[in-house]
């Protein structure tokens, strides 16, 4: 998707290659997997390339998943994901550690998707989980949850038909409503987190989700009759 090494500014790469000359190197663990996002950001700001690479590793899949659901095009989602990480790299200095890094990066990704959706009419999204999900648990975690449990083949068919109808209905929502619904019901973010990600007042987020649900009920009315 993105090469952290290629993306890092030359000065940062040079500092990183010099290794222990980076400020804070003595406090940096050899294994970065246990480091906090905030620490990784600080080290990446100082030019430590492995720290930025670890951030990419952590968020590459969820960022792509969100973008794929928004634009429903794998190649486009990959391009937007790369654009997102380039913006993350260039904007690290503006990140404020008191906020969750995940909210900050999802905000950048979501803005990239919404900017594109405003220019192009896309009408579907995946309900089957992230295409990068590799285990049943990951598929379940990233799939749009339906009420049907599919206890027998007929119920499974009915649930699939309902899923397709929901997929089309969400695709008809305006981009801002679609983003709120996906962040709330697919990604599982709280209203407060969605407000930070979308840079909206909390009341606006609640209003958008309420209106989106009402629109979905209208679009799915025939399924309830």
CSV table of C-alpha atoms in Angstrom, one decimal:
chain,number,residue,atom,x,y,z
A,1,UNK,CA,0.0,0.0,0.0
A,2,UNK,CA,2.5,2.6,1.2
A,3,UNK,CA,6.2,2.5,1.8
A,4,UNK,CA,7.0,4.3,5.0
A,5,UNK,CA,10.6,4.5,4.0
A,6,UNK,CA,9.8,6.2,0.7
A,7,UNK,CA,7.3,8.5,2.3
A,8,UNK,CA,9.5,9.8,5.0
A,9,UNK,CA,11.2,13.1,4.2
A,10,UNK,CA,14.9,12.8,3.3
A,11,UNK,CA,16.0,14.5,6.5
A,12,UNK,CA,14.0,12.2,8.6
A,13,UNK,CA,15.3,9.1,6.8
A,14,UNK,CA,18.9,10.3,7.3
A,15,UNK,CA,18.3,10.9,11.0
A,16,UNK,CA,16.7,7.4,11.3
A,17,UNK,CA,19.5,5.7,9.4
A,18,UNK,CA,22.0,7.3,11.8
A,19,UNK,CA,20.0,5.4,14.5
A,20,UNK,CA,20.9,6.4,18.1
A,21,UNK,CA,21.3,10.0,17.3
A,22,UNK,CA,17.6,10.4,17.4
A,23,UNK,CA,16.3,12.2,20.5
A,24,UNK,CA,14.8,9.7,23.0
A,25,UNK,CA,16.5,6.7,21.4
A,26,UNK,CA,17.7,5.5,24.9
A,27,UNK,CA,14.0,5.3,26.0
A,28,UNK,CA,12.8,3.6,22.9
A,29,UNK,CA,12.2,-0.2,23.2
A,30,UNK,CA,13.8,-2.5,20.6
A,31,UNK,CA,10.4,-4.1,20.0
A,32,UNK,CA,7.9,-1.4,19.0
A,33,UNK,CA,4.7,-3.6,19.1
A,34,UNK,CA,4.1,-2.8,22.7
A,35,UNK,CA,4.7,0.9,22.4
A,36,UNK,CA,1.7,3.3,22.6
A,37,UNK,CA,0.5,5.2,19.5
A,38,UNK,CA,1.5,8.5,21.2
A,39,UNK,CA,5.1,7.3,21.7
A,40,UNK,CA,5.3,6.0,18.2
A,41,UNK,CA,4.1,9.4,16.9
A,42,UNK,CA,6.8,11.2,19.0
A,43,UNK,CA,9.5,9.0,17.7
A,44,UNK,CA,8.3,9.3,14.1
A,45,UNK,CA,8.4,13.1,14.5
A,46,UNK,CA,12.0,12.7,15.3
A,47,UNK,CA,12.7,10.8,12.1
A,48,UNK,CA,12.6,7.2,13.4
A,49,UNK,CA,11.3,5.4,10.4
A,50,UNK,CA,10.5,2.1,12.1
A,51,UNK,CA,8.0,4.0,14.4
A,52,UNK,CA,6.1,5.3,11.5
A,53,UNK,CA,6.2,1.9,9.8
A,54,UNK,CA,4.7,0.4,13.0
A,55,UNK,CA,1.9,3.0,12.9
A,56,UNK,CA,1.2,2.0,9.3
A,57,UNK,CA,1.1,-1.7,10.3
A,58,UNK,CA,-1.4,-1.0,13.0
A,59,UNK,CA,-3.8,1.1,11.0
A,60,UNK,CA,-3.3,0.0,7.4
A,61,UNK,CA,-6.1,-2.6,7.6
A,62,UNK,CA,-8.8,-0.6,9.5
A,63,UNK,CA,-8.1,2.5,7.4
A,64,UNK,CA,-8.5,0.5,4.2
A,65,UNK,CA,-11.6,-1.2,5.5
A,66,UNK,CA,-13.3,2.1,6.3
A,67,UNK,CA,-12.3,3.6,2.9
A,68,UNK,CA,-13.5,0.5,1.0
A,69,UNK,CA,-16.9,0.6,2.6
A,70,UNK,CA,-17.2,4.3,1.7
A,71,UNK,CA,-16.1,4.1,-1.9
A,72,UNK,CA,-16.7,0.4,-2.8
A,73,UNK,CA,-13.8,0.2,-5.1
A,74,UNK,CA,-10.6,-1.7,-4.1
A,75,UNK,CA,-8.1,0.2,-6.3
A,76,UNK,CA,-9.6,3.5,-5.3
A,77,UNK,CA,-9.6,2.6,-1.6
A,78,UNK,CA,-5.9,1.6,-1.9
A,79,UNK,CA,-5.2,5.0,-3.5
A,80,UNK,CA,-7.1,6.9,-0.8
A,81,UNK,CA,-5.4,4.8,1.9
A,82,UNK,CA,-2.0,5.8,0.5
A,83,UNK,CA,-3.1,9.4,0.3
A,84,UNK,CA,-4.2,9.1,4.0
A,85,UNK,CA,-0.9,7.9,5.2
A,86,UNK,CA,1.0,10.5,3.3
A,87,UNK,CA,-1.2,13.1,4.9
A,88,UNK,CA,-0.6,11.5,8.3
A,89,UNK,CA,3.1,11.7,7.8
A,90,UNK,CA,3.0,15.3,6.7
A,91,UNK,CA,0.7,16.2,9.5
A,92,UNK,CA,2.3,14.5,12.5
A,93,UNK,CA,3.4,17.8,13.9
A,94,UNK,CA,-0.2,18.8,14.2
A,95,UNK,CA,-1.3,15.7,16.1
A,96,UNK,CA,-2.2,16.4,19.7
A,97,UNK,CA,-1.4,13.6,22.1
A,98,UNK,CA,-4.4,14.2,24.3
A,99,UNK,CA,-6.6,12.8,21.6
A,100,UNK,CA,-6.8,9.2,20.4
A,101,UNK,CA,-4.5,8.6,17.4
A,102,UNK,CA,-7.1,6.3,15.9
A,103,UNK,CA,-9.7,9.1,15.8
A,104,UNK,CA,-7.2,11.4,14.2
A,105,UNK,CA,-6.2,9.0,11.4
A,106,UNK,CA,-9.8,7.9,10.8
A,107,UNK,CA,-10.7,11.6,10.4
A,108,UNK,CA,-8.1,12.0,7.7
A,109,UNK,CA,-9.3,8.9,5.9
A,110,UNK,CA,-12.9,9.8,6.2
A,111,UNK,CA,-12.3,13.3,4.8
A,112,UNK,CA,-10.5,11.8,1.8
A,113,UNK,CA,-13.5,9.5,1.2
A,114,UNK,CA,-16.1,12.2,1.6
A,115,UNK,CA,-14.1,14.5,-0.8
A,116,UNK,CA,-14.2,11.8,-3.4
A,117,UNK,CA,-17.9,10.9,-2.8
A,118,UNK,CA,-18.9,14.5,-3.3
A,119,UNK,CA,-17.4,14.3,-6.8
A,120,UNK,CA,-18.6,10.9,-7.8
A,121,UNK,CA,-21.9,9.0,-7.2
A,122,UNK,CA,-21.1,5.6,-5.7
A,123,UNK,CA,-24.1,3.6,-4.5
A,124,UNK,CA,-22.9,0.4,-2.8
A,125,UNK,CA,-20.7,-0.8,0.0
A,126,UNK,CA,-19.6,-4.2,1.3
A,127,UNK,CA,-21.6,-5.8,4.1
A,128,UNK,CA,-19.3,-8.9,4.2
A,129,UNK,CA,-16.5,-7.5,6.2
A,130,UNK,CA,-13.2,-5.9,5.2
A,131,UNK,CA,-11.6,-7.6,2.1
A,132,UNK,CA,-8.4,-7.6,4.2
A,133,UNK,CA,-10.0,-9.6,7.0
A,134,UNK,CA,-8.1,-12.9,7.3
A,135,UNK,CA,-9.9,-14.7,10.1
A,136,UNK,CA,-13.6,-15.3,11.0
A,137,UNK,CA,-13.2,-13.0,14.0
A,138,UNK,CA,-11.9,-10.2,11.8
A,139,UNK,CA,-14.7,-10.7,9.2
A,140,UNK,CA,-17.3,-10.6,12.0
A,141,UNK,CA,-15.8,-7.5,13.5
A,142,UNK,CA,-15.8,-5.5,10.3
A,143,UNK,CA,-19.1,-6.8,8.8
A,144,UNK,CA,-22.3,-4.8,8.9
A,145,UNK,CA,-24.4,-6.6,11.5
A,146,UNK,CA,-27.9,-7.8,10.6
A,147,UNK,CA,-30.7,-8.9,12.9
A,148,UNK,CA,-31.1,-12.2,11.1
A,149,UNK,CA,-29.2,-15.1,12.6
A,150,UNK,CA,-29.7,-17.5,9.7
A,151,UNK,CA,-30.5,-20.6,11.7
A,152,UNK,CA,-31.5,-22.6,8.6
A,153,UNK,CA,-30.8,-22.2,4.8
A,154,UNK,CA,-34.0,-20.3,4.2
A,155,UNK,CA,-33.3,-17.8,6.9
A,156,UNK,CA,-29.7,-17.4,5.6
A,157,UNK,CA,-31.1,-16.5,2.1
A,158,UNK,CA,-33.6,-14.1,3.7
A,159,UNK,CA,-30.8,-12.5,5.8
A,160,UNK,CA,-28.7,-12.2,2.6
A,161,UNK,CA,-31.5,-10.5,0.7
A,162,UNK,CA,-32.1,-8.2,3.6
A,163,UNK,CA,-28.3,-7.5,3.7
A,164,UNK,CA,-28.4,-6.5,0.0
A,165,UNK,CA,-31.3,-4.2,0.6
A,166,UNK,CA,-29.5,-2.5,3.5
A,167,UNK,CA,-26.4,-2.3,1.4
A,168,UNK,CA,-28.3,-0.4,-1.3
A,169,UNK,CA,-30.1,1.7,1.2
A,170,UNK,CA,-26.9,2.9,2.9
A,171,UNK,CA,-25.5,3.6,-0.5
A,172,UNK,CA,-28.3,6.1,-1.2
A,173,UNK,CA,-27.4,8.2,1.9
A,174,UNK,CA,-25.6,11.4,1.5
A,175,UNK,CA,-21.8,11.0,2.2
A,176,UNK,CA,-22.0,12.6,5.7
A,177,UNK,CA,-24.9,10.4,6.8
A,178,UNK,CA,-23.2,7.3,5.3
A,179,UNK,CA,-20.0,8.1,7.2
A,180,UNK,CA,-21.8,8.5,10.5
A,181,UNK,CA,-23.7,5.2,10.0
A,182,UNK,CA,-20.6,3.3,9.1
A,183,UNK,CA,-18.5,4.7,11.9
A,184,UNK,CA,-21.3,4.0,14.4
A,185,UNK,CA,-22.6,0.6,13.3
A,186,UNK,CA,-19.7,-0.9,11.5
A,187,UNK,CA,-16.6,0.5,13.2
A,188,UNK,CA,-18.3,0.7,16.6
A,189,UNK,CA,-17.2,4.3,17.5
A,190,UNK,CA,-19.0,6.2,20.2
A,191,UNK,CA,-20.9,9.4,19.3
A,192,UNK,CA,-18.1,11.4,20.9
A,193,UNK,CA,-15.4,9.7,18.8
A,194,UNK,CA,-17.4,10.2,15.6
A,195,UNK,CA,-17.7,13.9,16.4
A,196,UNK,CA,-13.9,14.1,16.7
A,197,UNK,CA,-13.3,12.0,13.6
A,198,UNK,CA,-15.7,14.0,11.5
A,199,UNK,CA,-14.9,17.3,13.2
A,200,UNK,CA,-18.6,17.9,13.9
A,201,UNK,CA,-20.5,19.1,17.0
A,202,UNK,CA,-21.8,16.2,19.0
A,203,UNK,CA,-25.4,17.3,18.4
A,204,UNK,CA,-24.8,17.3,14.6
A,205,UNK,CA,-23.5,13.7,14.7
A,206,UNK,CA,-26.6,12.6,16.7
A,207,UNK,CA,-28.9,14.4,14.3
A,208,UNK,CA,-27.2,12.9,11.2
A,209,UNK,CA,-27.4,9.4,12.6
A,210,UNK,CA,-31.1,10.0,13.6
A,211,UNK,CA,-31.9,11.3,10.1
A,212,UNK,CA,-29.9,8.5,8.4
A,213,UNK,CA,-31.8,5.8,10.4
A,214,UNK,CA,-35.1,7.5,9.3
A,215,UNK,CA,-34.0,7.5,5.7
A,216,UNK,CA,-33.0,3.8,6.0
A,217,UNK,CA,-36.4,2.9,7.4
A,218,UNK,CA,-38.1,4.7,4.4
A,219,UNK,CA,-35.8,2.9,1.9
A,220,UNK,CA,-36.5,-0.5,3.6
A,221,UNK,CA,-40.2,0.0,4.1
A,222,UNK,CA,-41.1,-2.6,1.5
A,223,UNK,CA,-39.0,-5.2,3.4
A,224,UNK,CA,-41.2,-4.7,6.5
A,225,UNK,CA,-44.6,-5.1,4.8
